[in-house]
Amino acid sequence: MTKQIDLLSGTHPEKREFKLHKDILWSIIQSQSGTLGKAVLELVMNSIDAGATSVDITLSGKNISVSDDGKGFTNRGEIEQFFETFGTPHTKGDATYGRFRMGRGQIMAFSKNDWQSGKFAMQVDIKNCGLNYNLTTGNAPITA
Ligand SMILES: Nc1ncnc2c1ncn2[C@@H]1O[C@H](COP(=O)(O)OP(=O)(O)OP(=O)(O)O)[C@@H](O)[C@H]1O
Ligand SMILES: [Mg+2]
């Protein structure tokens, strides 16, 4: 391929942004997935970053439930920025463990999972449904 730069024409080039294809997100999520233990540990680290003072891990048949008493997702904007979007940068000092805003992909790569926080519920099944999820707002808060 040859790249030509016309220095004489005086025409202004159009500034374009490079983009990431959604398929690369799929590759990243799949490649970071390790063991189920690591995926659960990642959830616990997220709980600590959310200010939790307790984290309960419950095994029930083929299900694992991880719940914490941290701040949760408090509004839809947080869900869109931090749950729905992978890679949103952290601000300095806002987390002890969280760095890349990617870690939740580990448990998503493992299995279907349901997230619940206050009035928000997110159902994720990327293996069967691809890179999308169902968001429900307004259901009753979960009680332990
Ligand atoms: N238990 C939780 N309570 C409240 N917010 C959470 C919880 N788990 C995840 N989050 C939010 O979702 C974001 C994404 O979590 P994720 O684990 O993907 O990334 P991270 O922890 O920021 O970085 P890393 O990629 O290093 O794990 C968190 O940064 C936080 O804002
Ligand atoms: Mg994390």
PDB file of C-alpha atoms and ligand atoms in Angstrom:
ATOM      1  CA  MET A   1       0.000   0.000   0.000  1.00  0.00           C
ATOM      2  CA  THR A   2       1.204   3.501  -0.796  1.00  0.00           C
ATOM      3  CA  LYS A   3       0.295   6.502   1.316  1.00  0.00           C
ATOM      4  CA  GLN A   4       0.310   9.805  -0.546  1.00  0.00           C
ATOM      5  CA  ILE A   5       0.330  13.152   1.183  1.00  0.00           C
ATOM      6  CA  ASP A   6      -0.640  16.062  -1.087  1.00  0.00           C
ATOM      7  CA  LEU A   7       1.298  19.039   0.213  1.00  0.00           C
ATOM      8  CA  LEU A   8       0.289  21.375  -2.599  1.00  0.00           C
ATOM      9  CA  SER A   9      -3.446  20.928  -3.001  1.00  0.00           C
ATOM     10  CA  GLY A  10      -4.317  22.818   0.170  1.00  0.00           C
ATOM     11  CA  THR A  11      -7.136  20.403   0.952  1.00  0.00           C
ATOM     12  CA  HIS A  12      -7.596  19.619   4.605  1.00  0.00           C
ATOM     13  CA  PRO A  13      -7.573  16.003   5.561  1.00  0.00           C
ATOM     14  CA  GLU A  14     -10.550  14.624   7.415  1.00  0.00           C
ATOM     15  CA  LYS A  15      -9.625  13.628  10.954  1.00  0.00           C
ATOM     16  CA  ARG A  16     -10.911  10.129  11.651  1.00  0.00           C
ATOM     17  CA  GLU A  17     -10.769   8.076  14.817  1.00  0.00           C
ATOM     18  CA  PHE A  18      -9.606   4.505  14.994  1.00  0.00           C
ATOM     19  CA  LYS A  19     -12.199   2.234  16.537  1.00  0.00           C
ATOM     20  CA  LEU A  20     -12.297  -1.142  18.210  1.00  0.00           C
ATOM     21  CA  HIS A  21     -14.491  -3.805  16.677  1.00  0.00           C
ATOM     22  CA  LYS A  22     -16.850  -5.567  19.095  1.00  0.00           C
ATOM     23  CA  ASP A  23     -15.223  -8.894  18.213  1.00  0.00           C
ATOM     24  CA  ILE A  24     -12.010  -7.823  19.973  1.00  0.00           C
ATOM     25  CA  LEU A  25     -14.008  -7.389  23.178  1.00  0.00           C
ATOM     26  CA  TRP A  26     -15.209 -10.954  22.787  1.00  0.00           C
ATOM     27  CA  SER A  27     -11.591 -12.147  22.369  1.00  0.00           C
ATOM     28  CA  ILE A  28     -10.408 -10.208  25.412  1.00  0.00           C
ATOM     29  CA  ILE A  29     -13.209 -11.535  27.612  1.00  0.00           C
ATOM     30  CA  GLN A  30     -12.571 -15.096  26.508  1.00  0.00           C
ATOM     31  CA  SER A  31      -8.806 -14.873  26.883  1.00  0.00           C
ATOM     32  CA  GLN A  32      -8.864 -13.401  30.405  1.00  0.00           C
ATOM     33  CA  SER A  33     -11.109 -16.174  31.696  1.00  0.00           C
ATOM     34  CA  GLY A  34      -9.144 -18.627  33.837  1.00  0.00           C
ATOM     35  CA  THR A  35     -10.598 -20.785  36.579  1.00  0.00           C
ATOM     36  CA  LEU A  36     -13.949 -20.459  38.303  1.00  0.00           C
ATOM     37  CA  GLY A  37     -12.038 -19.813  41.540  1.00  0.00           C
ATOM     38  CA  LYS A  38     -10.264 -16.830  40.007  1.00  0.00           C
ATOM     39  CA  ALA A  39     -13.523 -15.497  38.630  1.00  0.00           C
ATOM     40  CA  VAL A  40     -15.137 -15.697  42.088  1.00  0.00           C
ATOM     41  CA  LEU A  41     -12.078 -14.105  43.698  1.00  0.00           C
ATOM     42  CA  GLU A  42     -12.436 -11.271  41.208  1.00  0.00           C
ATOM     43  CA  LEU A  43     -16.033 -10.757  42.373  1.00  0.00           C
ATOM     44  CA  VAL A  44     -14.861 -10.606  45.975  1.00  0.00           C
ATOM     45  CA  MET A  45     -12.211  -8.016  45.072  1.00  0.00           C
ATOM     46  CA  ASN A  46     -14.947  -5.972  43.413  1.00  0.00           C
ATOM     47  CA  SER A  47     -17.002  -6.213  46.601  1.00  0.00           C
ATOM     48  CA  ILE A  48     -14.088  -4.900  48.653  1.00  0.00           C
ATOM     49  CA  ASP A  49     -13.609  -2.049  46.184  1.00  0.00           C
ATOM     50  CA  ALA A  50     -17.322  -1.278  46.628  1.00  0.00           C
ATOM     51  CA  GLY A  51     -16.696  -0.784  50.347  1.00  0.00           C
ATOM     52  CA  ALA A  52     -18.216  -4.062  51.500  1.00  0.00           C
ATOM     53  CA  THR A  53     -17.636  -5.113  55.088  1.00  0.00           C
ATOM     54  CA  SER A  54     -18.970  -8.608  54.395  1.00  0.00           C
ATOM     55  CA  VAL A  55     -19.158 -10.864  51.370  1.00  0.00           C
ATOM     56  CA  ASP A  56     -21.269 -14.027  51.392  1.00  0.00           C
ATOM     57  CA  ILE A  57     -20.495 -16.861  49.005  1.00  0.00           C
ATOM     58  CA  THR A  58     -23.229 -19.480  48.846  1.00  0.00           C
ATOM     59  CA  LEU A  59     -23.106 -22.753  46.928  1.00  0.00           C
ATOM     60  CA  SER A  60     -26.423 -24.250  45.957  1.00  0.00           C
ATOM     61  CA  GLY A  61     -26.417 -27.152  43.522  1.00  0.00           C
ATOM     62  CA  LYS A  62     -24.744 -25.841  40.383  1.00  0.00           C
ATOM     63  CA  ASN A  63     -25.146 -22.203  41.418  1.00  0.00           C
ATOM     64  CA  ILE A  64     -22.758 -19.883  43.190  1.00  0.00           C
ATOM     65  CA  SER A  65     -24.073 -16.695  44.696  1.00  0.00           C
ATOM     66  CA  VAL A  66     -21.810 -13.859  45.802  1.00  0.00           C
ATOM     67  CA  SER A  67     -23.428 -11.003  47.680  1.00  0.00           C
ATOM     68  CA  ASP A  68     -22.016  -8.038  49.532  1.00  0.00           C
ATOM     69  CA  ASP A  69     -23.101  -5.056  51.618  1.00  0.00           C
ATOM     70  CA  GLY A  70     -21.146  -2.523  49.567  1.00  0.00           C
ATOM     71  CA  LYS A  71     -22.456   0.536  47.769  1.00  0.00           C
ATOM     72  CA  GLY A  72     -23.732  -1.345  44.711  1.00  0.00           C
ATOM     73  CA  PHE A  73     -24.774   0.406  41.515  1.00  0.00           C
ATOM     74  CA  THR A  74     -26.700   3.449  42.651  1.00  0.00           C
ATOM     75  CA  ASN A  75     -28.034   4.776  39.344  1.00  0.00           C
ATOM     76  CA  ARG A  76     -28.454   3.883  35.703  1.00  0.00           C
ATOM     77  CA  GLY A  77     -25.463   6.036  34.703  1.00  0.00           C
ATOM     78  CA  GLU A  78     -23.158   3.871  36.802  1.00  0.00           C
ATOM     79  CA  ILE A  79     -24.508   0.760  35.151  1.00  0.00           C
ATOM     80  CA  GLU A  80     -23.966   2.207  31.696  1.00  0.00           C
ATOM     81  CA  GLN A  81     -20.460   3.473  32.487  1.00  0.00           C
ATOM     82  CA  PHE A  82     -19.116   0.719  34.709  1.00  0.00           C
ATOM     83  CA  PHE A  83     -21.137  -2.429  34.006  1.00  0.00           C
ATOM     84  CA  GLU A  84     -22.165  -2.070  30.398  1.00  0.00           C
ATOM     85  CA  THR A  85     -18.935  -0.478  29.186  1.00  0.00           C
ATOM     86  CA  PHE A  86     -15.704  -2.423  29.408  1.00  0.00           C
ATOM     87  CA  GLY A  87     -12.505  -0.464  29.927  1.00  0.00           C
ATOM     88  CA  THR A  88     -13.884   2.760  31.442  1.00  0.00           C
ATOM     89  CA  PRO A  89     -10.827   4.274  33.184  1.00  0.00           C
ATOM     90  CA  HIS A  90     -10.623   4.518  36.952  1.00  0.00           C
ATOM     91  CA  THR A  91      -9.793   7.770  38.647  1.00  0.00           C
ATOM     92  CA  LYS A  92      -6.759   7.737  40.908  1.00  0.00           C
ATOM     93  CA  GLY A  93      -7.516   6.244  44.308  1.00  0.00           C
ATOM     94  CA  ASP A  94     -11.104   5.147  43.606  1.00  0.00           C
ATOM     95  CA  ALA A  95     -10.290   1.437  43.923  1.00  0.00           C
ATOM     96  CA  THR A  96      -7.805  -0.821  45.672  1.00  0.00           C
ATOM     97  CA  TYR A  97      -7.923  -3.751  43.254  1.00  0.00           C
ATOM     98  CA  GLY A  98      -9.843  -2.595  40.209  1.00  0.00           C
ATOM     99  CA  ARG A  99      -7.658  -1.427  37.366  1.00  0.00           C
ATOM    100  CA  PHE A 100      -8.990  -2.172  33.893  1.00  0.00           C
ATOM    101  CA  ARG A 101     -12.772  -2.335  34.354  1.00  0.00           C
ATOM    102  CA  MET A 102     -12.576  -5.760  32.669  1.00  0.00           C
ATOM    103  CA  GLY A 103     -12.529  -8.318  35.496  1.00  0.00           C
ATOM    104  CA  ARG A 104     -16.269  -9.068  35.565  1.00  0.00           C
ATOM    105  CA  GLY A 105     -15.806 -10.608  32.127  1.00  0.00           C
ATOM    106  CA  GLN A 106     -14.220 -13.640  33.830  1.00  0.00           C
ATOM    107  CA  ILE A 107     -17.451 -14.818  35.418  1.00  0.00           C
ATOM    108  CA  MET A 108     -19.420 -13.832  32.335  1.00  0.00           C
ATOM    109  CA  ALA A 109     -17.205 -16.075  30.220  1.00  0.00           C
ATOM    110  CA  PHE A 110     -17.839 -18.954  32.594  1.00  0.00           C
ATOM    111  CA  SER A 111     -21.569 -19.084  32.798  1.00  0.00           C
ATOM    112  CA  LYS A 112     -24.888 -17.359  32.636  1.00  0.00           C
ATOM    113  CA  ASN A 113     -25.106 -14.909  35.535  1.00  0.00           C
ATOM    114  CA  ASP A 114     -27.624 -12.659  37.226  1.00  0.00           C
ATOM    115  CA  TRP A 115     -26.546  -9.399  38.850  1.00  0.00           C
ATOM    116  CA  GLN A 116     -28.792  -7.586  41.271  1.00  0.00           C
ATOM    117  CA  SER A 117     -28.200  -4.249  42.894  1.00  0.00           C
ATOM    118  CA  GLY A 118     -30.948  -2.205  44.503  1.00  0.00           C
ATOM    119  CA  LYS A 119     -33.677  -1.725  41.915  1.00  0.00           C
ATOM    120  CA  PHE A 120     -31.495  -2.941  39.030  1.00  0.00           C
ATOM    121  CA  ALA A 121     -31.182  -6.486  37.695  1.00  0.00           C
ATOM    122  CA  MET A 122     -28.845  -7.511  34.911  1.00  0.00           C
ATOM    123  CA  GLN A 123     -29.089 -10.897  33.224  1.00  0.00           C
ATOM    124  CA  VAL A 124     -25.982 -11.952  31.308  1.00  0.00           C
ATOM    125  CA  ASP A 125     -25.537 -14.998  29.079  1.00  0.00           C
ATOM    126  CA  ILE A 126     -22.815 -14.133  26.594  1.00  0.00           C
ATOM    127  CA  LYS A 127     -22.194 -17.740  25.541  1.00  0.00           C
ATOM    128  CA  ASN A 128     -25.712 -18.143  24.231  1.00  0.00           C
ATOM    129  CA  CYS A 129     -26.792 -14.564  23.582  1.00  0.00           C
ATOM    130  CA  GLY A 130     -23.571 -12.761  22.642  1.00  0.00           C
ATOM    131  CA  LEU A 131     -22.359  -9.415  23.943  1.00  0.00           C
ATOM    132  CA  ASN A 132     -25.589  -8.027  25.247  1.00  0.00           C
ATOM    133  CA  TYR A 133     -27.573  -8.294  28.454  1.00  0.00           C
ATOM    134  CA  ASN A 134     -31.047  -7.682  29.822  1.00  0.00           C
ATOM    135  CA  LEU A 135     -31.420  -4.752  32.190  1.00  0.00           C
ATOM    136  CA  THR A 136     -34.513  -4.565  34.357  1.00  0.00           C
ATOM    137  CA  THR A 137     -35.197  -1.509  36.484  1.00  0.00           C
ATOM    138  CA  GLY A 138     -37.675  -1.211  39.263  1.00  0.00           C
ATOM    139  CA  ASN A 139     -37.817  -4.676  40.749  1.00  0.00           C
ATOM    140  CA  ALA A 140     -37.944  -4.933  44.510  1.00  0.00           C
ATOM    141  CA  PRO A 141     -34.619  -4.671  46.364  1.00  0.00           C
ATOM    142  CA  ILE A 142     -33.098  -8.039  47.175  1.00  0.00           C
ATOM    143  CA  THR A 143     -33.174  -9.159  50.767  1.00  0.00           C
ATOM    144  CA  ALA A 144     -30.697 -11.765  51.959  1.00  0.00           C
TER     145      ALA A 144
HETATM  146  N1  LIG B   1     -19.953  -5.754  43.861  1.00  0.00           N
HETATM  147  C1  LIG B   1     -19.943  -4.550  43.254  1.00  0.00           C
HETATM  148  N2  LIG B   1     -20.510  -3.477  43.859  1.00  0.00           N
HETATM  149  C2  LIG B   1     -20.546  -2.274  43.251  1.00  0.00           C
HETATM  150  N3  LIG B   1     -19.986  -2.034  42.045  1.00  0.00           N
HETATM  151  C3  LIG B   1     -19.403  -3.062  41.422  1.00  0.00           C
HETATM  152  C4  LIG B   1     -19.350  -4.371  41.961  1.00  0.00           C
HETATM  153  N4  LIG B   1     -18.725  -5.180  41.094  1.00  0.00           N
HETATM  154  C5  LIG B   1     -18.375  -4.416  40.061  1.00  0.00           C
HETATM  155  N5  LIG B   1     -18.771  -3.136  40.249  1.00  0.00           N
HETATM  156  C6  LIG B   1     -18.554  -2.001  39.332  1.00  0.00           C
HETATM  157  O1  LIG B   1     -18.314  -2.553  38.069  1.00  0.00           O
HETATM  158  C7  LIG B   1     -17.033  -2.147  37.613  1.00  0.00           C
HETATM  159  C8  LIG B   1     -16.453  -3.192  36.727  1.00  0.00           C
HETATM  160  O2  LIG B   1     -15.946  -4.276  37.489  1.00  0.00           O
HETATM  161  P1  LIG B   1     -14.724  -5.072  36.892  1.00  0.00           P
HETATM  162  O3  LIG B   1     -14.347  -6.137  37.834  1.00  0.00           O
HETATM  163  O4  LIG B   1     -15.043  -5.484  35.505  1.00  0.00           O
HETATM  164  O5  LIG B   1     -13.573  -3.984  36.742  1.00  0.00           O
HETATM  165  P2  LIG B   1     -12.605  -3.371  37.851  1.00  0.00           P
HETATM  166  O6  LIG B   1     -12.762  -4.107  39.140  1.00  0.00           O
HETATM  167  O7  LIG B   1     -12.874  -1.911  37.867  1.00  0.00           O
HETATM  168  O8  LIG B   1     -11.191  -3.597  37.215  1.00  0.00           O
HETATM  169  P3  LIG B   1     -10.452  -4.998  36.947  1.00  0.00           P
HETATM  170  O9  LIG B   1     -10.544  -5.208  35.471  1.00  0.00           O
HETATM  171  O10 LIG B   1      -9.079  -4.786  37.412  1.00  0.00           O
HETATM  172  O11 LIG B   1     -11.199  -6.059  37.707  1.00  0.00           O
HETATM  173  C9  LIG B   1     -16.265  -1.816  38.875  1.00  0.00           C
HETATM  174  O12 LIG B   1     -15.216  -0.906  38.589  1.00  0.00           O
HETATM  175  C10 LIG B   1     -17.338  -1.171  39.723  1.00  0.00           C
HETATM  176  O13 LIG B   1     -17.556   0.162  39.314  1.00  0.00           O
HETATM  177 MG    MG B   2     -12.654  -6.194  39.215  1.00  0.00          MG
END
